[in-house]
Short mmCIF file of C-alpha atoms in Angstrom, two decimals:
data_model
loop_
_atom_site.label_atom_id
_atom_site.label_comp_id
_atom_site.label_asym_id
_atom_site.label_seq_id
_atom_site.Cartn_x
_atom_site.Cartn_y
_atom_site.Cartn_z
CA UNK I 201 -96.42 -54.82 190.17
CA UNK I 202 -95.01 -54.54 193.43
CA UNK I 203 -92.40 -51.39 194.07
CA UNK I 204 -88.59 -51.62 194.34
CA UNK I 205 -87.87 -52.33 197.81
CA UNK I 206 -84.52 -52.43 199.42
CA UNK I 207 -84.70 -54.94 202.79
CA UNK I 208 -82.45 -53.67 205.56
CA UNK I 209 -80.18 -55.96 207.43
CA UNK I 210 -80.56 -54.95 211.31
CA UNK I 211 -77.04 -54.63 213.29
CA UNK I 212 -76.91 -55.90 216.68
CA UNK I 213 -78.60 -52.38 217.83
CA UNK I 214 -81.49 -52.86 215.58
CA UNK I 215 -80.43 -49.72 214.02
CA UNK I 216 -80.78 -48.76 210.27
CA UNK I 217 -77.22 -48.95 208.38
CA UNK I 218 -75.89 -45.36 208.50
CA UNK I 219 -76.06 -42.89 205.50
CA UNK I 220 -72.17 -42.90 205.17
CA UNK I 221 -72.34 -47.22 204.30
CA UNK I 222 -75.08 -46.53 201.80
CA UNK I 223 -73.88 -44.00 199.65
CA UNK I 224 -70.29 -46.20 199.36
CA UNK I 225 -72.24 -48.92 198.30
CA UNK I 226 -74.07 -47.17 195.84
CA UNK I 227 -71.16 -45.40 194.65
CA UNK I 228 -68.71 -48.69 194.19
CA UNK I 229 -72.14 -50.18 192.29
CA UNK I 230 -71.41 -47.24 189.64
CA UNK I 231 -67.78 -47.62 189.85
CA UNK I 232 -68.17 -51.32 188.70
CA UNK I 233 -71.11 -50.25 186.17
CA UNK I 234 -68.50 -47.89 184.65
CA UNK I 235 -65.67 -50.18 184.34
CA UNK I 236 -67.61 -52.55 182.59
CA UNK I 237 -68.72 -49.79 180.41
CA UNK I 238 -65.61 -49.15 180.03
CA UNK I 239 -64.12 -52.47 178.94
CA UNK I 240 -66.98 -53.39 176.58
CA UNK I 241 -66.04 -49.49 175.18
CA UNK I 242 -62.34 -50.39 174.82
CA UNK I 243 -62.90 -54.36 173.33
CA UNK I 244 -64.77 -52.34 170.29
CA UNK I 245 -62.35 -49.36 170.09
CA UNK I 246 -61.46 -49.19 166.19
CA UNK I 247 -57.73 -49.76 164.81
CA UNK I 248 -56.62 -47.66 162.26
CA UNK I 249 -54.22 -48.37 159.49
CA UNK I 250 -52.68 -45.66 157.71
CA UNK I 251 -51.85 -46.87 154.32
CA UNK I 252 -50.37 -45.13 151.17
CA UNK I 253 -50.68 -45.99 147.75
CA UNK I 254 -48.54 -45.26 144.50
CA UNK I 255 -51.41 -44.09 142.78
CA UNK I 256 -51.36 -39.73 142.79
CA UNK I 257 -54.20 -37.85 144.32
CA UNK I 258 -57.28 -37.01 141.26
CA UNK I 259 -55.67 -40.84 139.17
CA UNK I 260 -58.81 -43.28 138.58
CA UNK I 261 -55.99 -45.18 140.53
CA UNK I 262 -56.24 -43.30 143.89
CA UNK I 263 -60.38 -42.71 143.47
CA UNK I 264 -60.79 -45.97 144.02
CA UNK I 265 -58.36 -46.98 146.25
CA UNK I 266 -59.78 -43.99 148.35
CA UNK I 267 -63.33 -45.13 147.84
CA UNK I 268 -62.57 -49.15 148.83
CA UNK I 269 -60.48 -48.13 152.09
CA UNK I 270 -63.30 -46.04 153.45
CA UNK I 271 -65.78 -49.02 153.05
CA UNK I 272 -63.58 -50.62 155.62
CA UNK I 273 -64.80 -49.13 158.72
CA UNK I 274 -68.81 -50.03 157.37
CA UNK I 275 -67.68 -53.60 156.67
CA UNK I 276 -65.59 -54.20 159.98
CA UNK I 277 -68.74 -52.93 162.26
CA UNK I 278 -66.59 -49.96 163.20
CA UNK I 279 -63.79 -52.39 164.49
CA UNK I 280 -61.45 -51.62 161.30
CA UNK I 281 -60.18 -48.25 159.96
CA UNK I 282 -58.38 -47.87 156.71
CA UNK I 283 -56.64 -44.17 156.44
CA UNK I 284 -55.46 -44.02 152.81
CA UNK I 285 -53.00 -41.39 151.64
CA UNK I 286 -52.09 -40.54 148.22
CA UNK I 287 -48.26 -41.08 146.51
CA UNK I 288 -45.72 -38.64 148.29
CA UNK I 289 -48.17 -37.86 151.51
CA UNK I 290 -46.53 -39.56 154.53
CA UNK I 291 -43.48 -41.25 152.61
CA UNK I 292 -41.60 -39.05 150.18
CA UNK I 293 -40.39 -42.32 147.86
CA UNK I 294 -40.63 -45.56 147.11
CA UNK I 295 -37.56 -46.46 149.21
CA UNK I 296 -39.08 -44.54 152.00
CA UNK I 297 -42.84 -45.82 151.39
CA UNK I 298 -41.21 -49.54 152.16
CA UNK I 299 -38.88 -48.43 155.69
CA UNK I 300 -42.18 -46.30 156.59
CA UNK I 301 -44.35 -49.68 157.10
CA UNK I 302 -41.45 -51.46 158.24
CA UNK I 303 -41.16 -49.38 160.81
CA UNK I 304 -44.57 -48.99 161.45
CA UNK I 305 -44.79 -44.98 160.76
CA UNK I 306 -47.37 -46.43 158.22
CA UNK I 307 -49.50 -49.40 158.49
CA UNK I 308 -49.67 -50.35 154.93
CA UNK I 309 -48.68 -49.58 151.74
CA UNK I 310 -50.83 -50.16 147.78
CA UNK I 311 -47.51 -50.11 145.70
CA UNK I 312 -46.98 -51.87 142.46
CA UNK I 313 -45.06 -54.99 143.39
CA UNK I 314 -42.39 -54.52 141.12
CA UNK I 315 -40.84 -51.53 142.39
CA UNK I 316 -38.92 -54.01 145.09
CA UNK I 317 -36.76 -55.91 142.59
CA UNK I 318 -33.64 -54.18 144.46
CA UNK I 319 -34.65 -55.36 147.88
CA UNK I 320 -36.62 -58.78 147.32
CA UNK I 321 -35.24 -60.03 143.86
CA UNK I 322 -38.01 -62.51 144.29
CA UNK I 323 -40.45 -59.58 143.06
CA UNK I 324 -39.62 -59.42 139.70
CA UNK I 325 -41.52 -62.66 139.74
CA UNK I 326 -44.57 -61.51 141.43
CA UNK I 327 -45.80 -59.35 138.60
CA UNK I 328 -45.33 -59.94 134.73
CA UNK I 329 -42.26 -59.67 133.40
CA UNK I 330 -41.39 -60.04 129.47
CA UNK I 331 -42.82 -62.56 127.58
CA UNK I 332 -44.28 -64.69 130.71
CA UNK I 333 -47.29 -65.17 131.86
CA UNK I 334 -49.72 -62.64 130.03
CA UNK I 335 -52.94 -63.61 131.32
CA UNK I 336 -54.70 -61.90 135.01
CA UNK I 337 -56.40 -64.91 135.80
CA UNK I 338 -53.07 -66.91 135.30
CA UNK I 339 -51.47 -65.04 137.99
CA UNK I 340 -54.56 -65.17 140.19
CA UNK I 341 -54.08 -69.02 139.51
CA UNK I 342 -50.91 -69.34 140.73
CA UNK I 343 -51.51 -66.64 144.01
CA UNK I 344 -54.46 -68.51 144.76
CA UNK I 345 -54.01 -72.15 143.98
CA UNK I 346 -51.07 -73.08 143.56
CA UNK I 347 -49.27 -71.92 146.62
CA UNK I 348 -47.28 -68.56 145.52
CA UNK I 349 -49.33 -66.78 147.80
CA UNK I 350 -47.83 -69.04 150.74
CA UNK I 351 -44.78 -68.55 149.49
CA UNK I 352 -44.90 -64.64 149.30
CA UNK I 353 -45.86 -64.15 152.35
CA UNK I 354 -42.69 -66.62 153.97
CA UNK I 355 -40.77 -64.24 151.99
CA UNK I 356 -41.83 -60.89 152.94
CA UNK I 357 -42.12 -61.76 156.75
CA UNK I 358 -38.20 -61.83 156.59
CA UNK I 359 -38.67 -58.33 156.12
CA UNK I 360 -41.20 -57.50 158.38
CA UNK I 361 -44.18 -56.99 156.46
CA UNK I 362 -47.12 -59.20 155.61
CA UNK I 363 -48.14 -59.76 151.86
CA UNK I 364 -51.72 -59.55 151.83
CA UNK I 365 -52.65 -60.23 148.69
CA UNK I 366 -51.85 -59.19 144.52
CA UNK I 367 -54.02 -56.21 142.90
CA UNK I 368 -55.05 -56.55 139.65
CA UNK I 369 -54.20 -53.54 137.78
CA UNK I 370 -53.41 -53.45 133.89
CA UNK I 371 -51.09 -54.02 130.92
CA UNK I 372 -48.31 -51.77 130.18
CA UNK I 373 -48.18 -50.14 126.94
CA UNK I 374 -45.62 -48.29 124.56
CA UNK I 375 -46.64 -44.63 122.78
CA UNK I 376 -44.31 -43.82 120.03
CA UNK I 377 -43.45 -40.70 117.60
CA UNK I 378 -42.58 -43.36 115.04
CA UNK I 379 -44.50 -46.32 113.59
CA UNK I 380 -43.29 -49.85 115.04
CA UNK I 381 -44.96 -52.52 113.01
CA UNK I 382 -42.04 -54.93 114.56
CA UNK I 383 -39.52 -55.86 116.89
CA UNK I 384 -36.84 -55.12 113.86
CA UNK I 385 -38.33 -51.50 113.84
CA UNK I 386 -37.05 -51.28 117.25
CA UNK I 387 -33.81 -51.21 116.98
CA UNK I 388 -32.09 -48.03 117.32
CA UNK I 389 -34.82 -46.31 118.93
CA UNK I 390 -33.92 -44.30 122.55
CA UNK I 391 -37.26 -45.53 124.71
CA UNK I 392 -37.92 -45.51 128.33
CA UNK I 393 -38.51 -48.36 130.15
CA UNK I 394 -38.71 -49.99 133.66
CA UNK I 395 -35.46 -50.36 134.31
CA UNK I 396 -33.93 -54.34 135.60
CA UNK I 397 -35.15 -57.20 133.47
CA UNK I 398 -37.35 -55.31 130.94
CA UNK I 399 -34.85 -53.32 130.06
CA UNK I 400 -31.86 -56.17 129.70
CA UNK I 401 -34.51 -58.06 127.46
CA UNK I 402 -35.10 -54.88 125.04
CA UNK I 403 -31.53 -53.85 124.81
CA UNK I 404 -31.42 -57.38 122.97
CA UNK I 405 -32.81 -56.06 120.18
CA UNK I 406 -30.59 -52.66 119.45
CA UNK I 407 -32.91 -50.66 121.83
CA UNK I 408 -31.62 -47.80 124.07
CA UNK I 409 -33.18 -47.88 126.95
CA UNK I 410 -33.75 -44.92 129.72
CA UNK I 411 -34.88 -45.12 133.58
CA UNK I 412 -37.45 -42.04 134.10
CA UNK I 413 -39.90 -41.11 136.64
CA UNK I 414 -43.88 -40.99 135.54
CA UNK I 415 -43.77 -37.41 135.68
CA UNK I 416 -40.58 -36.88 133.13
CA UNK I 417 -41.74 -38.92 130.08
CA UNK I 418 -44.60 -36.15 128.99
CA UNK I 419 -41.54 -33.34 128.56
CA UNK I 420 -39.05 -36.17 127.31
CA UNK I 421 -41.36 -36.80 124.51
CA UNK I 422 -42.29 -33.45 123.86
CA UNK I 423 -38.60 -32.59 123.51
CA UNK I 424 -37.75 -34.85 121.45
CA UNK I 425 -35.20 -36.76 123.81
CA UNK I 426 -36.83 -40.02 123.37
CA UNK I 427 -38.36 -41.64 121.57
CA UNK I 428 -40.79 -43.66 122.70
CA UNK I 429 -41.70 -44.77 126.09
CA UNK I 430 -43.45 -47.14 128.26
CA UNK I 431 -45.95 -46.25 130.74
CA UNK I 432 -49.00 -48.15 132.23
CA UNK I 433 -52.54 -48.68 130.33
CA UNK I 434 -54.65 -46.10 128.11
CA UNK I 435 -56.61 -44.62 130.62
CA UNK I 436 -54.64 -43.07 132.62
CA UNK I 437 -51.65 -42.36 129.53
CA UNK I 438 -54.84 -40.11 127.95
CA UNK I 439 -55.25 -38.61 131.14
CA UNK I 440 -51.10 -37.40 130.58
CA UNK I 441 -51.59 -36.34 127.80
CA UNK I 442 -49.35 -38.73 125.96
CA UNK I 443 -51.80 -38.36 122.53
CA UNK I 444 -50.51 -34.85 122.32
CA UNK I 445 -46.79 -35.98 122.17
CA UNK I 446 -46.45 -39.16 120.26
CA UNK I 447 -49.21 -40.33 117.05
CA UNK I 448 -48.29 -44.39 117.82
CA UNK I 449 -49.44 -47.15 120.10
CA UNK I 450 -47.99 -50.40 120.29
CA UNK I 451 -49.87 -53.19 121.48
CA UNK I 452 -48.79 -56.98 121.73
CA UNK I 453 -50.51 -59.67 119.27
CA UNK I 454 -54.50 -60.00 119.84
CA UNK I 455 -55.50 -60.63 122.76
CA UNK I 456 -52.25 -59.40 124.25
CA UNK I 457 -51.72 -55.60 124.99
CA UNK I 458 -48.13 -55.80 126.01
CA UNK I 459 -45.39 -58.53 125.64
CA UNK I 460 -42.98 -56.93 128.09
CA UNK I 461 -45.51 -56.02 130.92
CA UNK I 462 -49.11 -57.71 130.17
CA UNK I 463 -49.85 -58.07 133.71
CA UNK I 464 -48.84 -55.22 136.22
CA UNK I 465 -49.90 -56.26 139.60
CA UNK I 466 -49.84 -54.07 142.41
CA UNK I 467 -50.51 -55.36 145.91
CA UNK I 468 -51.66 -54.29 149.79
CA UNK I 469 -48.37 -55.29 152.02
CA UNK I 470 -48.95 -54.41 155.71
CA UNK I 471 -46.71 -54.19 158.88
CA UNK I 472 -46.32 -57.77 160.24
CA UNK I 473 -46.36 -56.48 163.78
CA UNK I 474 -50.07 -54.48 162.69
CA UNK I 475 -51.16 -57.73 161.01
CA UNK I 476 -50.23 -59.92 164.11
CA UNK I 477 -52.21 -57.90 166.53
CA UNK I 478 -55.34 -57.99 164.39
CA UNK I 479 -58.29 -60.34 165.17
CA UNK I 480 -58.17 -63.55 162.89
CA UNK I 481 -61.77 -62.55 161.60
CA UNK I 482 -60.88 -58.75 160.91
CA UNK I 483 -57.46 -61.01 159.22
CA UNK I 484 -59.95 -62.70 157.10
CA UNK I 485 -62.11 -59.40 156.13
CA UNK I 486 -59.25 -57.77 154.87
CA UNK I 487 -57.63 -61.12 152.76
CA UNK I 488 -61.18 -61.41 151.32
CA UNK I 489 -61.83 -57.54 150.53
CA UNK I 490 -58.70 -57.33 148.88
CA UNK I 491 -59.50 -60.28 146.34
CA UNK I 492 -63.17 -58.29 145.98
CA UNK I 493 -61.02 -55.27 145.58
CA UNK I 494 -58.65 -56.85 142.95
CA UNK I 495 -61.37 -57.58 140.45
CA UNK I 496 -63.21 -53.77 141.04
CA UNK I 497 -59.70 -52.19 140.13
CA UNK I 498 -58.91 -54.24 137.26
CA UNK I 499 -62.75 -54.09 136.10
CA UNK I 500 -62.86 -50.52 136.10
CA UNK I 501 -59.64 -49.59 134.76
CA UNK I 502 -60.52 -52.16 131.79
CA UNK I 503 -63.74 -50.18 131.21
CA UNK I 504 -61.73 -46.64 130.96
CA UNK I 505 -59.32 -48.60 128.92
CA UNK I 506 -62.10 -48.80 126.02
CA UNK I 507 -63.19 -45.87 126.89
CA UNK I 508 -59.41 -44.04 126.43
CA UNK I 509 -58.52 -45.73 123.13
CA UNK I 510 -61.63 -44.36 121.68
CA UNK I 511 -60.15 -40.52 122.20
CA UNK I 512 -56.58 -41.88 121.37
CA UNK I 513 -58.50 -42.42 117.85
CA UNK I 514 -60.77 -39.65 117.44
CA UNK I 515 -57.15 -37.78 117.94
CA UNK I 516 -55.51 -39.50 115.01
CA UNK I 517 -53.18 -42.15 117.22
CA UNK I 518 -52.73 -44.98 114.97
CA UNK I 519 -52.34 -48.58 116.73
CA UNK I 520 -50.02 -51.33 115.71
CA UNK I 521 -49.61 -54.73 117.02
CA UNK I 522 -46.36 -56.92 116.99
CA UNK I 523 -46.97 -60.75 115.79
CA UNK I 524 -46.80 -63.86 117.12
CA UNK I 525 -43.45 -64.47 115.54
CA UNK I 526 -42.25 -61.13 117.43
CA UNK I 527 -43.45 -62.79 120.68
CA UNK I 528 -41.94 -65.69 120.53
CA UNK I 529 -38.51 -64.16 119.11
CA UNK I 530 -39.09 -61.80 122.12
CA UNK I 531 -39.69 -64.84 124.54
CA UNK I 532 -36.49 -66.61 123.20
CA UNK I 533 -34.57 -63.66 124.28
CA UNK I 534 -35.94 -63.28 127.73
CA UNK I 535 -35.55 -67.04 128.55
CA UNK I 536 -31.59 -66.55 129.66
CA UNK I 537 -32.73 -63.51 131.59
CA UNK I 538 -35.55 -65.14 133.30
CA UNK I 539 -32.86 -67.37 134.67
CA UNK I 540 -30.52 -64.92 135.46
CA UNK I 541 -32.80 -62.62 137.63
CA UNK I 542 -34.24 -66.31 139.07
CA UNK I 543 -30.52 -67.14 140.24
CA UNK I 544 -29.88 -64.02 142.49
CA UNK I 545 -30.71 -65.92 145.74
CA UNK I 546 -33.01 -69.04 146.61
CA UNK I 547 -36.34 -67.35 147.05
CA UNK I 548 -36.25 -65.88 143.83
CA UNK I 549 -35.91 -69.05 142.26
CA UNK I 550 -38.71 -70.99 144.37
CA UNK I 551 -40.91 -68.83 142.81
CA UNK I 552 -39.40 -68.46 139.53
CA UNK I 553 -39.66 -72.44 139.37
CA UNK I 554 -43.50 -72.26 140.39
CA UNK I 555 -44.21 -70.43 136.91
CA UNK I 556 -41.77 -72.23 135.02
CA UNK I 557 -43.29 -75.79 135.79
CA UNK I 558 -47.09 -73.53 134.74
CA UNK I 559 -45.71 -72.52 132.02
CA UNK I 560 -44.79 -75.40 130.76
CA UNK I 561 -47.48 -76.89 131.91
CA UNK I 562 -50.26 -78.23 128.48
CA UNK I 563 -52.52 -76.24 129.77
CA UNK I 564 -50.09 -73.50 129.15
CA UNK I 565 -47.86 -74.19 126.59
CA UNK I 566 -45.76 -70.83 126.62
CA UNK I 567 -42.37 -73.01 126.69
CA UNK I 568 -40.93 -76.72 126.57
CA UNK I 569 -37.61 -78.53 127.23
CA UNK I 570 -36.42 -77.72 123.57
CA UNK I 571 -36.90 -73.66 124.56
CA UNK I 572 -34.81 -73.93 127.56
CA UNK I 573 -31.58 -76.11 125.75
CA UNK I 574 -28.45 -74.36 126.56
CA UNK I 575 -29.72 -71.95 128.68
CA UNK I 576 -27.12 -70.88 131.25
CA UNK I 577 -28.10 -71.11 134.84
CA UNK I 578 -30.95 -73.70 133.92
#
């Protein structure tokens, strides 16, 4: 192999090019080398989202939320960073958790969809509300193929954000200090509730309902100033120590754990102005590991589910299930409420109509024409 050789051009004097001209060749040669170092360094810099769940820090909830958001920067090739932060970190509230990724101060937020019924009345729709849809893979049906994820996301980009995609998270359930073998043996009873259409639909049947944050139902029980209460699924009520408190769990008909709440979706909702600036295949990365992530969350939760009702037993918590008849008695009462929550502006009602025309649907069957005579608002 011949040896590098650099061939001199000859000036006019036949005179080697002076040191002074080589060394500011060489040097813009490295200048050049660096900036294209440089650029190649910058077009694989990683973005990182901040994002803050609902979910407290040491919940099965936030574990794996923690664990999925640090797979991020593995699956993106180091282009994609997800930050996550437990309930309370950046944003103090819920009200504040939604202007935070408004505004950008946060990137994302993992909240339970729900919790915007004040702000986007459509929301009430995009998680279960009494006596409708009861199934997960319903609502995955409708999300995924029959265009309510479309329609989501033209709704929350009025507001600024970008709806990535639903979370699949439990059932709600109801712990009681008295048996409740039916919705009769409801009535009179002081229980807490989500507040908005699940509680209109329970007041319907002599209950008293009462709006209290997570962390206030374990002393309101244990006092004595309720009676019963609603919270999310047996794993993480055993975890708050709700079997110490109350000796009953009620439970919908088989098959169905709760006829108020059987399907409590949370979602991932990110700053439009983030989502815009992201490549379309990191776009696609996150849409697709949020429909793997769905099914691990729901999965797992079922699994501690099984796992929780077990020790609710070996404690002596006795389970009871309302009937059929209770559900559709319960359903009949929701109907006019449905509609009246579906009627508080147009976008609410797009969606509302989506479910109704499922529902009704053979394949369905929750409801027909003769359920929905006289029905004001219809």
């Amino acid at each position: 192999m011949k040896p590098n050789t650099i061939t001199w051009t000859t000036c006019d004097q036949a005179e080697a090019p002076p040191r002074r001209s080589f060394l500011k060749t060489a040097a813009l040669g490295l200048s050049m080398a660096g900036a294209l170092m440089l650029g190649s360094g910058q077009a694989q810099a990683a973005t990182t989202w901040k994002i803050q769940s609902v979910w407290d820090a040491g919940t099965v909830g936030y574990d794996l939320f923690e664990e999925w958001c640090q797979s991020i920067e593995e699956k993106s090739g180091g282009e994609l960073i997800f930050k996550p932060f437990p309930a309370k970190a950046v944003a103090a509230d819920n009200n504040a958790l939604f202007d935070a990724v408004r505004n950008g101060v946060l990137q994302g937020m993992n909240p339970f969809t729900l919790y915007w019924s004040g702000k986007i009345p459509a929301s009430v729709f995009l998680s279960s509300y009494p006596a409708g849809p009861d199934q997960p893979h319903q609502w995955d049906t409708m999300f995924y193929s029959m265009g309510m994820l479309e329609k989501t996301r033209e709704i929350y980009e009025k507001f600024g954000l970008f709806y990535v995609g639903p979370i699949q998270h439990d059932a709600n359930i109801i712990h009681s200090k008295q048996p409740v073998n039916s919705l009769a043996d409801l009535k009179g009873m002081k229980i807490r509730v989500p507040g908005g259409m699940v509680a209109e639909v329970f007041q319907q049947f002599g209950v008293s309902t009462v709006s209290l944050p997570g962390s206030d139902i374990f002393p309101a029980l244990e006092k004595g100033t309720i009676d019963a209460a609603d919270y999310v699924g047996p794993a993480v009520n055993w975890e708050l120590g709700f079997s110490q408190v109350t000796d009953y769990i009620l439970f919908g008909p088989p098959g169905v754990m709760s006829i108020y709440q059987p399907v409590d979706l949370m979602d991932l909702t990110v700053n439009l102005r983030a989502w815009n600036a992201l490549d379309p295949k990191l776009q696609q990365l996150v849409e697709d590991e949020v429909r793997n992530y769905s099914q691990k969350h729901y999965l797992t939760i079922q699994k501690r589910n099984i796992e929780a009702m077990e020790k609710f037993k070996e404690s002596g918590d006795t389970v009871s299930r309302l009937s059929q008849e209770d559900l559709q008695e319960f359903r009949r009462a929701a109907i006019p409420i449905w509609y009246k929550w579906a009627n508080k502006d147009e976008d609410a009602r797009a969606i509302f109509d989506m479910q109704l025309e499922y529902m009704m649907n053979d394949t369905v069957g929750y409801i027909d024409e003769s359920d929905l005579e006289g029905v004001e608002g219809k």
